[in-house]
GROMACS .gro file of C-alpha atoms in nm:
model
  140
    1MET     CA    1  -0.006  -0.003   0.006
    2ARG     CA    2   0.270   0.237   0.046
    3LEU     CA    3   0.438   0.220  -0.291
    4PHE     CA    4   0.060   0.297  -0.414
    5GLY     CA    5   0.035   0.614  -0.169
    6LYS     CA    6   0.346   0.690  -0.330
    7THR     CA    7   0.273   0.660  -0.683
    8VAL     CA    8  -0.018   0.803  -0.652
    9SER     CA    9   0.100   1.136  -0.506
   10ALA     CA   10   0.420   1.138  -0.748
   11LEU     CA   11   0.174   1.136  -1.025
   12PHE     CA   12  -0.072   1.418  -0.825
   13VAL     CA   13   0.284   1.644  -0.833
   14TRP     CA   14   0.328   1.578  -1.173
   15MET     CA   15  -0.031   1.676  -1.287
   16VAL     CA   16  -0.068   1.981  -1.074
   17PHE     CA   17   0.274   2.110  -1.262
   18THR     CA   18   0.105   1.998  -1.606
   19ALA     CA   19  -0.225   2.182  -1.515
   20GLY     CA   20  -0.031   2.491  -1.417
   21ILE     CA   21   0.143   2.511  -1.751
   22GLY     CA   22  -0.153   2.470  -1.967
   23GLY     CA   23  -0.297   2.812  -1.798
   24ALA     CA   24  -0.655   2.670  -1.756
   25ALA     CA   25  -0.814   2.499  -1.442
   26GLU     CA   26  -0.989   2.224  -1.634
   27LYS     CA   27  -0.984   1.885  -1.488
   28ILE     CA   28  -0.749   1.611  -1.588
   29PRO     CA   29  -0.917   1.342  -1.718
   30VAL     CA   30  -0.763   0.997  -1.578
   31PHE     CA   31  -0.898   0.608  -1.537
   32VAL     CA   32  -0.891   0.375  -1.299
   33SER     CA   33  -0.953   0.013  -1.321
   34ILE     CA   34  -1.233  -0.046  -1.015
   35VAL     CA   35  -1.430   0.187  -0.786
   36PRO     CA   36  -1.144   0.163  -0.498
   37GLN     CA   37  -0.889   0.351  -0.694
   38GLU     CA   38  -1.105   0.603  -0.769
   39PHE     CA   39  -1.220   0.757  -0.466
   40PHE     CA   40  -0.844   0.720  -0.369
   41VAL     CA   41  -0.741   0.945  -0.703
   42GLN     CA   42  -1.040   1.174  -0.645
   43GLN     CA   43  -0.937   1.226  -0.270
   44ILE     CA   44  -0.577   1.293  -0.381
   45GLY     CA   45  -0.679   1.480  -0.709
   46LYS     CA   46  -0.957   1.704  -0.565
   47ASP     CA   47  -1.134   1.899  -0.809
   48ARG     CA   48  -0.809   1.871  -1.053
   49VAL     CA   49  -0.903   1.565  -1.186
   50ASP     CA   50  -1.226   1.373  -1.357
   51VAL     CA   51  -1.213   1.038  -1.249
   52GLN     CA   52  -1.377   0.729  -1.401
   53ALA     CA   53  -1.384   0.382  -1.269
   54MET     CA   54  -1.390   0.133  -1.595
   55VAL     CA   55  -1.540  -0.175  -1.334
   56ARG     CA   56  -1.868  -0.016  -1.186
   57PRO     CA   57  -2.053  -0.164  -0.868
   58GLY     CA   58  -2.208  -0.473  -0.989
   59ALA     CA   59  -1.977  -0.561  -1.245
   60SER     CA   60  -1.638  -0.841  -1.216
   61PRO     CA   61  -1.369  -0.744  -1.275
   62ALA     CA   62  -1.243  -1.098  -1.410
   63THR     CA   63  -1.527  -1.145  -1.664
   64TYR     CA   64  -1.558  -0.730  -1.770
   65GLU     CA   65  -1.546  -0.569  -2.105
   66PRO     CA   66  -1.492  -0.221  -2.164
   67LYS     CA   67  -1.811  -0.030  -2.308
   68PRO     CA   68  -1.765   0.149  -2.628
   69ARG     CA   69  -1.844   0.465  -2.446
   70GLN     CA   70  -1.544   0.394  -2.186
   71VAL     CA   71  -1.325   0.318  -2.508
   72ALA     CA   72  -1.396   0.633  -2.668
   73ALA     CA   73  -1.353   0.835  -2.333
   74LEU     CA   74  -1.006   0.655  -2.299
   75THR     CA   75  -0.895   0.866  -2.586
   76GLN     CA   76  -0.939   1.198  -2.350
   77ALA     CA   77  -0.746   1.059  -2.071
   78GLU     CA   78  -0.416   1.159  -1.933
   79VAL     CA   79  -0.358   0.892  -1.709
   80TYR     CA   80  -0.443   0.496  -1.677
   81PHE     CA   81  -0.434   0.327  -1.304
   82ALA     CA   82  -0.377  -0.036  -1.333
   83ALA     CA   83  -0.508  -0.195  -1.051
   84GLY     CA   84  -0.346  -0.591  -1.179
   85VAL     CA   85  -0.770  -0.721  -1.190
   86PRO     CA   86  -0.810  -0.990  -1.393
   87PHE     CA   87  -0.989  -0.779  -1.711
   88GLU     CA   88  -0.644  -0.598  -1.762
   89ALA     CA   89  -0.503  -0.931  -1.867
   90ALA     CA   90  -0.683  -0.904  -2.160
   91TRP     CA   91  -0.715  -0.568  -2.201
   92LEU     CA   92  -0.434  -0.338  -2.059
   93GLN     CA   93  -0.292  -0.329  -2.387
   94LYS     CA   94  -0.620  -0.250  -2.590
   95ILE     CA   95  -0.671   0.089  -2.372
   96ALA     CA   96  -0.347   0.158  -2.375
   97ALA     CA   97  -0.360   0.156  -2.779
   98ALA     CA   98  -0.632   0.381  -2.801
   99ASN     CA   99  -0.471   0.667  -2.609
  100PRO     CA  100  -0.054   0.645  -2.696
  101ASN     CA  101  -0.012   0.951  -2.482
  102MET     CA  102  -0.172   0.819  -2.172
  103LYS     CA  103  -0.006   0.728  -1.894
  104VAL     CA  104  -0.056   0.417  -1.741
  105VAL     CA  105   0.047   0.355  -1.373
  106HIS     CA  106   0.064   0.023  -1.247
  107THR     CA  107  -0.043   0.042  -0.887
  108GLU     CA  108  -0.012  -0.324  -0.846
  109GLN     CA  109   0.378  -0.331  -0.868
  110GLY     CA  110   0.538  -0.427  -0.529
  111ILE     CA  111   0.218  -0.513  -0.353
  112GLU     CA  112   0.196  -0.849  -0.201
  113LYS     CA  113  -0.153  -1.026  -0.287
  114ILE     CA  114  -0.319  -1.179  -0.017
  115PRO     CA  115  -0.511  -1.502  -0.137
  116MET     CA  116  -0.877  -1.521  -0.027
  117ALA     CA  117  -0.983  -1.775   0.199
  118THR     CA  118  -1.162  -2.085   0.030
  119HIS     CA  119  -1.270  -2.425   0.162
  120PRO     CA  120  -1.109  -2.749   0.151
  121HIS     CA  121  -1.336  -2.802  -0.181
  122GLY     CA  122  -1.188  -2.474  -0.307
  123GLU     CA  123  -1.520  -2.254  -0.288
  124PRO     CA  124  -1.486  -1.916  -0.160
  125GLU     CA  125  -1.632  -1.907   0.214
  126ASP     CA  126  -1.994  -1.754   0.258
  127HIS     CA  127  -2.084  -1.842   0.653
  128ALA     CA  128  -2.409  -1.649   0.509
  129LYS     CA  129  -2.591  -1.900   0.332
  130GLU     CA  130  -2.529  -2.175   0.593
  131THR     CA  131  -2.867  -2.227   0.819
  132GLU     CA  132  -2.862  -2.453   1.170
  133SER     CA  133  -3.009  -2.753   0.954
  134GLU     CA  134  -2.747  -2.721   0.714
  135PRO     CA  135  -2.462  -2.699   0.895
  136HIS     CA  136  -2.126  -2.710   0.700
  137ASP     CA  137  -1.842  -2.930   0.821
  138HIS     CA  138  -1.542  -2.728   0.815
  139ASP     CA  139  -1.195  -2.647   1.082
  140HIS     CA  140  -1.100  -2.312   1.095
   0.00000   0.00000   0.00000
């Protein structure tokens, strides 16, 4: 998380510097992969950035495909923050090709991912579905 903070902070300084050169107070168009990133970038960039998340709430980063409207908007973006989510494996090169001038920042670099807990039979844990009449036999 420390690397992510440094990356975002460094990029924010760059955005402030380049926004000052242009003279106008236009918002810098920025894309992120997932909504939690959108929150962080918006909090850091404040009113200087226009942040859009590719994967909206309710959609899965594992099966996501960009909408045509998003691909069109990406041609105007100055920065894309990648997070290492599954859809990026198939789409990040295409996203970058849509706008060769867009800077792609890999915020996942140097971050060790923690595996999700699973049951012995490979399914994610979901104790909310268990009932007293149908307890699931497991050791935790």
